[in-house]
PDB file of C-alpha atoms in Angstrom:
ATOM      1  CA  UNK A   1      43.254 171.402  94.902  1.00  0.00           C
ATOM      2  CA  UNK A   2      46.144 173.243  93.558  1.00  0.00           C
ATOM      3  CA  UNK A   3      45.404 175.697  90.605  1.00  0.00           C
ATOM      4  CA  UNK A   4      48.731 174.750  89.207  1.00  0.00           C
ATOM      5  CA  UNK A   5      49.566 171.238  88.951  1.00  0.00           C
ATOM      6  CA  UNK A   6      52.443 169.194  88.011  1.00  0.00           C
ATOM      7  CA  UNK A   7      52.040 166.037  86.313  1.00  0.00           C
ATOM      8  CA  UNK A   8      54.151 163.249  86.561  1.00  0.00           C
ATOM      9  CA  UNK A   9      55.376 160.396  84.305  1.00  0.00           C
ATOM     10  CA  UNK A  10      57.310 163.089  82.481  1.00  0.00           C
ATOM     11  CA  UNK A  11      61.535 163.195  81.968  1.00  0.00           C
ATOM     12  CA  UNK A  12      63.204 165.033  84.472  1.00  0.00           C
ATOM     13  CA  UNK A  13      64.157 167.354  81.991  1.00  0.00           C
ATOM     14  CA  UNK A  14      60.508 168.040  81.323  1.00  0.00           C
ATOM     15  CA  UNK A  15      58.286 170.150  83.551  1.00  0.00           C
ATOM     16  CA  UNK A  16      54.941 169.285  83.349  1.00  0.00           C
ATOM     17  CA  UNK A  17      52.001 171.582  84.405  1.00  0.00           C
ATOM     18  CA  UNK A  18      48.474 172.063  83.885  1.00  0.00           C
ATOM     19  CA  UNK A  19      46.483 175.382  84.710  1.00  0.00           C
ATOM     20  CA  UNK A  20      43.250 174.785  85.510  1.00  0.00           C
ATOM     21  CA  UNK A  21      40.554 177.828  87.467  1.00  0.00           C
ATOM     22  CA  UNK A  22      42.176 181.017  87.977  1.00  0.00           C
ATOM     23  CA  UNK A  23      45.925 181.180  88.321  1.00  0.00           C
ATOM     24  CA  UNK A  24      47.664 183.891  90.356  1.00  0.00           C
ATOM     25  CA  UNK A  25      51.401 184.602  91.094  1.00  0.00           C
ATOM     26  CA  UNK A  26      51.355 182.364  94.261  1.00  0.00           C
ATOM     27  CA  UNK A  27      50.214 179.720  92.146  1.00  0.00           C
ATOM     28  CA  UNK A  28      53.317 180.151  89.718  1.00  0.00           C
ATOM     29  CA  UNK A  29      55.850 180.804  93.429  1.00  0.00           C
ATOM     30  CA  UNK A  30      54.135 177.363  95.013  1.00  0.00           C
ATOM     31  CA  UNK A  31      54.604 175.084  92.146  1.00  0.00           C
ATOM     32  CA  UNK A  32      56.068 176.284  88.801  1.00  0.00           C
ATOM     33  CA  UNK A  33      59.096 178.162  89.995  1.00  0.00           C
ATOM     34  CA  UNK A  34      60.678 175.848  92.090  1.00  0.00           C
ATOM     35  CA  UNK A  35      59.914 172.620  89.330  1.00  0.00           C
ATOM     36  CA  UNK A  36      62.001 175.098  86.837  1.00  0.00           C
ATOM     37  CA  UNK A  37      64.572 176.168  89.230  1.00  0.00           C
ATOM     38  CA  UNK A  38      64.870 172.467  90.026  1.00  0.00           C
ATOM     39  CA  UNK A  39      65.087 170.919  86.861  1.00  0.00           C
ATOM     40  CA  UNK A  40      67.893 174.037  85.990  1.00  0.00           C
ATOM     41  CA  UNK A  41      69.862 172.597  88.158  1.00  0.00           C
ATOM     42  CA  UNK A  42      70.042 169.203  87.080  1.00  0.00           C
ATOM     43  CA  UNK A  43      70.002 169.989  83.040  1.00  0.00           C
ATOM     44  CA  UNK A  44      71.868 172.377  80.692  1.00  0.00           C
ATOM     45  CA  UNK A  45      68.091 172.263  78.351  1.00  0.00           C
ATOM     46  CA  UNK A  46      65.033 172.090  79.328  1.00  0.00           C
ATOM     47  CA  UNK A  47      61.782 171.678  78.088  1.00  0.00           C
ATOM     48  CA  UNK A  48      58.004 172.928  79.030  1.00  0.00           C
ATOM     49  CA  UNK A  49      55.037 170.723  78.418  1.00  0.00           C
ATOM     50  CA  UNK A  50      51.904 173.679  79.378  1.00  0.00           C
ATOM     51  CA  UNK A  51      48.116 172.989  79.240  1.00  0.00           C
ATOM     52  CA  UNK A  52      45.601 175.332  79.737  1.00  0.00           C
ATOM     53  CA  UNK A  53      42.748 172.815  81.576  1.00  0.00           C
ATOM     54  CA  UNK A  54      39.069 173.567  80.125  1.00  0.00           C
ATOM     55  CA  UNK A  55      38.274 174.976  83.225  1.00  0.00           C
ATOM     56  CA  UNK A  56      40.822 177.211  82.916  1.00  0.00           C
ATOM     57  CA  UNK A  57      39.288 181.035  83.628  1.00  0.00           C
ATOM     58  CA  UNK A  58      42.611 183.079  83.625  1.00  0.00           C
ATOM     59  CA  UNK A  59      45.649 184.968  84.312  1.00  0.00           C
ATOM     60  CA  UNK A  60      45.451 187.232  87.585  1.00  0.00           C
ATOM     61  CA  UNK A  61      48.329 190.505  86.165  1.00  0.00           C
ATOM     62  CA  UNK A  62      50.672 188.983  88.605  1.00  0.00           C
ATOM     63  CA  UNK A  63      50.331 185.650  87.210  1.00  0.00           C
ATOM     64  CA  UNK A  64      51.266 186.717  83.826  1.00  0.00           C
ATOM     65  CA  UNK A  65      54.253 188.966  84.872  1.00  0.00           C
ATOM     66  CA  UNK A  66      55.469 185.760  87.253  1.00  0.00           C
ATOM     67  CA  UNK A  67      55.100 183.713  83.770  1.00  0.00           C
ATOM     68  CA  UNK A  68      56.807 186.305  81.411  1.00  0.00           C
ATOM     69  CA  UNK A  69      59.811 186.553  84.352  1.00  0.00           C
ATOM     70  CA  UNK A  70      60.379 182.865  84.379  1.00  0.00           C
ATOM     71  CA  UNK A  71      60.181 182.455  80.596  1.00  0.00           C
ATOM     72  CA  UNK A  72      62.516 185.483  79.678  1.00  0.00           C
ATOM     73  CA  UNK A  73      65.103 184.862  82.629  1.00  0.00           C
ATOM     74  CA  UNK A  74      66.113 181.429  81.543  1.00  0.00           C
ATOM     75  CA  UNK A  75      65.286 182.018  77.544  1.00  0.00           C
ATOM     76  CA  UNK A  76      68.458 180.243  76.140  1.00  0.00           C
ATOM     77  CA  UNK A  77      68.088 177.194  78.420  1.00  0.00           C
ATOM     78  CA  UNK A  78      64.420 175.917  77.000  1.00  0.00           C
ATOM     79  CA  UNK A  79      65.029 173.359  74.420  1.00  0.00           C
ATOM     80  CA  UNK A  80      61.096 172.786  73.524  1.00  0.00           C
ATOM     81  CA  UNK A  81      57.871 174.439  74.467  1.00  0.00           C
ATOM     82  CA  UNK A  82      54.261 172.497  74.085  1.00  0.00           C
ATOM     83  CA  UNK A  83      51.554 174.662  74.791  1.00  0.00           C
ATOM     84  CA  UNK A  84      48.403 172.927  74.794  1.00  0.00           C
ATOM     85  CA  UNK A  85      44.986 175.079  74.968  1.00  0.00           C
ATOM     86  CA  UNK A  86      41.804 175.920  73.097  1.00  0.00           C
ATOM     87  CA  UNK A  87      42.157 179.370  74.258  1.00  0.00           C
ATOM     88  CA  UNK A  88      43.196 181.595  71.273  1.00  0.00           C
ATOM     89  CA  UNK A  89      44.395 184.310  72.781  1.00  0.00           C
ATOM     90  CA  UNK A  90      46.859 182.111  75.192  1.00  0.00           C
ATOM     91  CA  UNK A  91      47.905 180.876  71.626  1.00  0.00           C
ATOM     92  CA  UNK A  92      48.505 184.119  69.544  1.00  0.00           C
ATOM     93  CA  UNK A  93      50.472 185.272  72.530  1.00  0.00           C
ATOM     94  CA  UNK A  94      53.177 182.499  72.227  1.00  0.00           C
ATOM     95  CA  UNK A  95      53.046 182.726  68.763  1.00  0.00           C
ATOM     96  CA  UNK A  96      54.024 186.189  69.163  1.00  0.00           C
ATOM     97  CA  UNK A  97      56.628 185.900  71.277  1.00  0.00           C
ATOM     98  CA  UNK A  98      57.942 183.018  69.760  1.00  0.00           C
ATOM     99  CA  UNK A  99      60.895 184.834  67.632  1.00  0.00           C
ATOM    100  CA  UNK A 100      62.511 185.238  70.952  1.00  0.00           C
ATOM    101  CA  UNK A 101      62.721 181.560  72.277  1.00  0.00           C
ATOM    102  CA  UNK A 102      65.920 179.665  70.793  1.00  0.00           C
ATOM    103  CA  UNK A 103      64.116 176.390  71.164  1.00  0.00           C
ATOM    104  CA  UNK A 104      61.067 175.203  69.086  1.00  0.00           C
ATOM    105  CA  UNK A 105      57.567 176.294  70.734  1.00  0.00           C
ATOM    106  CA  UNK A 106      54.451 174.441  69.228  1.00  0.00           C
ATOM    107  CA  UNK A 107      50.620 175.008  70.236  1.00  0.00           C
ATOM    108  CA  UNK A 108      48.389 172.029  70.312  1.00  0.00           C
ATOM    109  CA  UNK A 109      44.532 171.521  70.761  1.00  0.00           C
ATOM    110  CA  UNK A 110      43.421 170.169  73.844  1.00  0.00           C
ATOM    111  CA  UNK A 111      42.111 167.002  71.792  1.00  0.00           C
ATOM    112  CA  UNK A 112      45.856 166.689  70.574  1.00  0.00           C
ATOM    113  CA  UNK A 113      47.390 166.524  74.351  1.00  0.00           C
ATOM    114  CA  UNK A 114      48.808 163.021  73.176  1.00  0.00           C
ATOM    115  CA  UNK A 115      50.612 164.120  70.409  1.00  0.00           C
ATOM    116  CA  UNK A 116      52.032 167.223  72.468  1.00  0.00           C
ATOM    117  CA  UNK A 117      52.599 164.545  74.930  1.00  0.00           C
ATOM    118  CA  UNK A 118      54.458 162.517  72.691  1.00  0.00           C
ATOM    119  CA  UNK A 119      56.735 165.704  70.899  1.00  0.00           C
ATOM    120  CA  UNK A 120      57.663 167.075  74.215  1.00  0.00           C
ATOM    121  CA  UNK A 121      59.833 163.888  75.094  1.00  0.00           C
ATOM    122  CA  UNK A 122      61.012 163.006  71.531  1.00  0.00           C
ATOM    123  CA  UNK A 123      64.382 162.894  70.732  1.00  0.00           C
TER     124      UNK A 123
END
């Protein structure tokens, strides 16, 4: 089972993950990377819908560059950012780098998933 998944039933200008276990940087080069690279090529904006599973247990270093490099190399073309995790320091992180991103970046409990859900694809 992938450590990475995608989800489906999202807009195609949406790329939908969930992290679950311990997620390296082939993790992020097997499924993340090319669902950003492809929805880049189909849409000026895009947006990130990005929960951190329960059984999540962490970023290997490579994992977190690999997320960092994708995030800062196409900064001006995310249009919305849901983050969805109980894991505080996952959430002070965005929070901190949040100054930088030109779209709007919100963190949601994992018992609010819906409502990230539901703010992710909202006009």
């Amino acid at each position: 089972m992938p450590v990475i998944e995608q989800l489906s039933n999202f807009p195609a200008n949406v790329v939908a993950i969930v992290c679950k276990g311990r997620v390296t940087k082939a993790d992020y080069d097997a499924v993340l990377v090319p669902a950003v690279r492809d929805a880049l090529e189909k849409h000026d904006k895009v947006r990130i819908y990005y929960e951190i599973a329960p059984d999540f247990s962490g970023f290997d270093p490579g994992a977190m560059w690999e997320d960092f490099r994708v995030g800062m190399e196409h900064l001006t073309r995310w249009e919305r950012v849901a983050l969805v995790t109980d894991v505080e320091w996952i959430k002070h992180t965005m929070q901190f780098f949040s100054f930088m991103m030109p779209g709007d970046m919100k963190a949601f409990p994992t018992t609010q998933a819906d409502q990230a859900r539901d703010w992710i694809v909202a006009q």
